[in-house]
Short mmCIF file of C-alpha atoms in Angstrom, two decimals:
data_model
loop_
_atom_site.label_atom_id
_atom_site.label_comp_id
_atom_site.label_asym_id
_atom_site.label_seq_id
_atom_site.Cartn_x
_atom_site.Cartn_y
_atom_site.Cartn_z
CA MET J 1 5.98 -42.09 148.23
CA TYR J 2 5.30 -41.02 144.62
CA PHE J 3 9.19 -42.55 143.84
CA TRP J 4 8.33 -45.87 145.02
CA VAL J 5 4.68 -46.01 143.28
CA LEU J 6 6.14 -44.92 139.95
CA LEU J 7 9.05 -47.38 140.46
CA ALA J 8 6.55 -50.28 141.09
CA ILE J 9 4.57 -49.11 137.96
CA GLY J 10 7.67 -49.23 136.04
CA VAL J 11 8.54 -52.52 137.13
CA LEU J 12 4.77 -53.91 136.07
CA ALA J 13 5.32 -52.00 132.56
CA THR J 14 8.49 -53.60 131.95
CA VAL J 15 7.63 -56.95 132.69
CA SER J 16 4.35 -56.05 130.02
CA PHE J 17 6.58 -54.81 127.44
CA LEU J 18 8.82 -58.05 127.45
CA TRP J 19 5.71 -60.27 126.97
CA GLN J 20 4.34 -58.25 124.60
CA ARG J 21 7.83 -58.26 122.88
CA VAL J 22 8.49 -62.12 122.77
CA THR J 23 4.82 -62.92 121.93
CA LYS J 24 3.96 -60.16 119.53
CA GLY J 25 6.63 -57.54 118.85
CA GLY J 26 5.97 -55.35 116.12
CA ILE J 27 4.22 -51.90 116.53
CA GLN J 28 2.47 -53.32 119.97
CA GLY J 29 6.01 -54.13 121.14
CA LEU J 30 7.32 -50.57 120.39
CA TYR J 31 4.19 -49.37 122.23
CA ALA J 32 4.94 -51.36 125.25
CA LYS J 33 8.38 -50.49 125.39
CA ALA J 34 8.02 -46.59 124.80
CA VAL J 35 5.60 -46.81 127.97
CA ALA J 36 8.38 -48.86 129.99
CA SER J 37 10.66 -46.26 129.09
CA LEU J 38 8.61 -43.79 130.05
CA CYS J 39 8.77 -45.04 133.48
CA PHE J 40 12.15 -44.65 134.10
CA ILE J 41 11.99 -40.96 133.25
CA ALA J 42 8.89 -40.44 135.79
CA VAL J 43 10.93 -42.21 138.37
CA ALA J 44 13.66 -39.59 137.83
CA VAL J 45 11.30 -36.88 137.62
CA ALA J 46 10.40 -38.27 141.19
CA ALA J 47 13.83 -38.25 142.24
CA THR J 48 14.67 -35.09 141.50
CA ASN J 49 11.46 -33.47 143.03
CA ARG J 50 12.34 -35.03 146.29
CA ASN J 51 16.23 -34.39 146.26
CA ARG J 52 16.11 -30.98 144.89
CA SER J 53 20.02 -29.79 146.66
CA PHE J 54 20.94 -31.67 143.56
CA LEU J 55 19.19 -30.07 140.89
CA ASP J 56 21.96 -30.02 138.07
CA PHE J 57 22.89 -33.44 138.68
CA GLY J 58 19.08 -34.59 138.45
CA SER J 59 18.26 -32.51 135.15
CA PHE J 60 21.94 -33.72 133.20
CA MET J 61 20.44 -37.26 134.41
CA LEU J 62 16.77 -36.68 133.53
CA PHE J 63 18.18 -35.65 129.46
CA GLY J 64 19.95 -38.46 129.34
CA LEU J 65 16.86 -40.79 130.26
CA VAL J 66 15.06 -38.96 127.67
CA CYS J 67 17.66 -39.72 124.85
CA GLY J 68 17.40 -43.51 125.93
CA LEU J 69 13.55 -43.45 125.47
CA LEU J 70 14.27 -42.14 121.79
CA GLY J 71 17.16 -44.48 121.26
CA ASP J 72 14.62 -47.50 122.64
CA VAL J 73 12.03 -45.99 119.62
CA TRP J 74 14.64 -45.65 116.83
CA LEU J 75 16.09 -49.16 117.57
CA ASP J 76 12.49 -50.64 117.59
CA LEU J 77 11.75 -49.25 114.76
CA LYS J 78 14.91 -51.05 113.06
CA TRP J 79 12.90 -54.32 113.24
CA ILE J 80 9.59 -52.87 112.20
CA TYR J 81 11.23 -50.71 108.99
CA VAL J 82 13.92 -52.98 107.97
CA GLY J 83 14.44 -51.24 104.68
CA ASP J 84 15.81 -48.01 106.85
CA LYS J 85 17.54 -50.44 109.26
CA ASP J 86 20.72 -49.11 108.99
CA SER J 87 19.39 -45.43 109.39
CA TYR J 88 17.15 -46.36 112.54
CA LEU J 89 20.31 -48.02 113.87
CA TYR J 90 22.77 -45.22 113.72
CA ALA J 91 19.96 -42.93 115.41
CA GLY J 92 19.72 -45.31 118.09
CA PHE J 93 23.60 -45.15 118.34
CA LEU J 94 23.87 -41.26 118.45
CA PHE J 95 20.76 -40.89 121.27
CA PHE J 96 22.07 -43.57 123.37
CA LEU J 97 25.45 -41.82 122.83
CA VAL J 98 24.48 -38.31 123.83
CA GLY J 99 22.50 -39.94 126.77
CA HIS J 100 25.62 -41.14 128.12
CA ILE J 101 27.61 -37.52 127.38
CA CYS J 102 24.55 -36.28 129.76
CA PHE J 103 25.04 -39.00 132.31
CA ILE J 104 29.27 -38.08 132.54
CA CYS J 105 28.07 -34.22 132.47
CA ALA J 106 25.68 -35.24 135.37
CA GLN J 107 28.85 -36.72 137.00
CA TYR J 108 30.80 -34.34 137.04
CA SER J 109 28.26 -31.48 137.99
CA ALA J 110 28.14 -33.51 141.70
CA GLY J 111 31.61 -35.67 141.92
CA PRO J 112 34.97 -35.22 143.25
CA PHE J 113 36.91 -35.44 140.10
CA ASN J 114 40.71 -34.32 139.58
CA LEU J 115 43.05 -34.77 136.94
CA LYS J 116 44.21 -38.19 138.11
CA THR J 117 40.52 -39.51 137.82
CA ILE J 118 39.77 -37.90 134.70
CA LEU J 119 42.98 -39.72 133.18
CA ILE J 120 42.55 -43.10 134.98
CA SER J 121 38.55 -42.78 133.66
CA ILE J 122 39.74 -42.24 129.91
CA VAL J 123 42.47 -44.71 129.98
CA LEU J 124 40.20 -47.76 131.39
CA ALA J 125 37.30 -46.62 128.99
CA LEU J 126 39.50 -46.67 125.86
CA LEU J 127 40.64 -50.16 126.90
CA ILE J 128 37.11 -51.44 127.05
CA ALA J 129 36.46 -50.07 123.55
CA CYS J 130 39.70 -51.31 122.27
CA ILE J 131 38.50 -54.62 123.55
CA ALA J 132 34.85 -54.53 122.11
CA LEU J 133 36.87 -54.51 118.64
CA LEU J 134 39.50 -57.26 119.36
CA ILE J 135 36.37 -59.60 120.49
CA GLU J 136 34.61 -59.13 117.23
CA LYS J 137 36.19 -62.13 115.62
CA PRO J 138 36.13 -64.92 118.46
CA MET J 139 32.46 -63.65 119.37
CA LYS J 140 32.23 -64.23 116.01
CA MET J 141 30.40 -60.84 115.14
CA GLN J 142 30.72 -58.49 112.24
CA TYR J 143 30.36 -54.68 112.69
CA GLY J 144 31.04 -53.75 109.25
CA LYS J 145 30.55 -50.22 108.52
CA PHE J 146 29.47 -49.90 111.94
CA LYS J 147 32.84 -50.74 113.36
CA LEU J 148 33.85 -46.90 114.12
CA ILE J 149 30.61 -45.81 115.67
CA VAL J 150 30.84 -49.07 118.01
CA PHE J 151 34.18 -48.13 118.98
CA PHE J 152 33.25 -44.34 119.73
CA TYR J 153 29.52 -45.49 121.26
CA THR J 154 31.38 -48.08 123.79
CA PHE J 155 34.30 -45.43 124.54
CA VAL J 156 31.42 -43.24 125.74
CA LEU J 157 29.25 -45.47 127.55
CA SER J 158 32.48 -47.08 129.40
CA LEU J 159 33.41 -43.72 130.37
CA THR J 160 30.07 -43.54 132.42
CA MET J 161 31.08 -46.20 134.23
CA THR J 162 34.75 -45.77 134.59
CA THR J 163 34.20 -42.21 136.29
CA ALA J 164 31.46 -43.73 138.46
CA PHE J 165 33.99 -46.17 139.40
CA MET J 166 36.85 -43.54 140.27
CA PHE J 167 34.63 -41.80 142.07
CA MET J 168 33.07 -44.47 144.27
CA VAL J 169 36.80 -45.20 145.37
CA VAL J 170 37.76 -41.63 145.91
CA THR J 171 34.83 -41.36 148.01
CA HIS J 172 35.21 -44.52 149.95
CA PHE J 173 31.78 -46.05 148.12
CA HIS J 174 29.32 -43.50 149.02
CA SER J 175 26.17 -44.91 147.75
CA MET J 176 25.50 -42.52 145.18
CA TRP J 177 28.55 -43.58 143.21
CA VAL J 178 27.91 -47.04 144.12
CA VAL J 179 24.59 -47.08 142.70
CA MET J 180 25.59 -45.21 139.63
CA PHE J 181 28.54 -47.43 138.91
CA VAL J 182 26.02 -50.76 139.27
CA GLY J 183 23.66 -48.60 136.96
CA ALA J 184 26.26 -48.01 134.19
CA LEU J 185 27.78 -51.90 134.21
CA LEU J 186 24.19 -53.26 133.91
CA PHE J 187 24.10 -50.75 130.69
CA LEU J 188 27.50 -52.29 129.27
CA LEU J 189 26.26 -55.74 129.87
CA SER J 190 23.07 -54.97 128.02
CA ASP J 191 24.93 -53.69 125.24
CA LEU J 192 27.16 -56.58 125.19
CA VAL J 193 24.13 -58.50 124.83
CA LEU J 194 22.53 -56.44 122.01
CA SER J 195 25.93 -56.53 119.94
CA GLY J 196 25.64 -60.17 119.63
CA MET J 197 22.09 -59.64 118.64
CA TYR J 198 23.07 -57.32 116.14
CA PHE J 199 26.12 -58.39 114.71
CA ALA J 200 26.35 -62.04 115.05
CA LYS J 201 23.87 -64.73 113.44
CA ASP J 202 21.46 -66.98 115.43
CA LYS J 203 21.93 -64.76 118.48
CA ASN J 204 18.82 -62.91 118.42
CA THR J 205 16.67 -65.29 120.25
CA LYS J 206 13.62 -64.97 122.56
CA PHE J 207 16.13 -65.69 125.73
CA ASN J 208 18.75 -62.86 124.24
CA ILE J 209 15.82 -60.60 123.86
CA ILE J 210 14.54 -60.86 127.40
CA LEU J 211 18.19 -61.24 128.70
CA ASN J 212 19.12 -57.42 127.33
CA HIS J 213 15.82 -55.58 127.91
CA THR J 214 15.89 -56.74 131.92
CA LEU J 215 19.92 -55.86 132.17
CA TYR J 216 18.56 -52.56 130.04
CA TYR J 217 15.86 -51.41 132.02
CA LEU J 218 17.66 -52.53 135.27
CA ALA J 219 20.47 -50.48 134.36
CA GLN J 220 17.75 -47.31 133.45
CA PHE J 221 16.06 -47.47 136.82
CA THR J 222 18.99 -47.82 138.62
CA LEU J 223 20.72 -44.60 136.92
CA ALA J 224 17.09 -43.04 137.64
CA THR J 225 17.69 -44.12 141.21
CA THR J 226 20.89 -42.72 141.47
CA ILE J 227 19.33 -38.93 141.65
CA LEU J 228 17.63 -39.91 144.84
CA CYS J 229 21.12 -41.21 146.50
CA ALA J 230 23.26 -37.67 145.85
CA ARG J 231 24.31 -36.47 148.61
#
């Protein structure tokens, strides 16, 4: 019961944040974003409480989501304190990277891994990270001094998705890993939009802001829901 109530509150908080972000922005938008992000943590807490058999999995997921909230704050401060934007961008990268490491740890705490699934997921993630660098010029982006961290972050982000994909295949599409894969895929698509907003000209539009955050919050709420699906 609490899970579904908190999920509904989270959806309303996300819609409220999107309205604040595109109409006012600034510190008010940051406050609204923090509340929306707090909601996906609350959903994860409710899911962990309801599915206590997978406490290790839920704990890792929770810590990853907390890192997501902190990453959200740093990235929004980038727009408010423009003079320190590079520092806030690095901080955002770092906290989201740690968050995805937590998601990967959660997967390996509950997933049916072996040497084959590990190697294939790593190779696929490396391929995606290489593609991210190769599309820089075709997409008219300029990573500049952030190229290395973009590569490493994309690799770790993609590894969350490819690991979930391999576990999904091995378990014959168990709902837990299907949900985890969908959440990770939404996260990857969100960051693809965000890359254009950060590293290309004239792409920080209201449409992209809404698209990026819609994909992002769908991803985080979906990942939080994975805890409930753990079996």
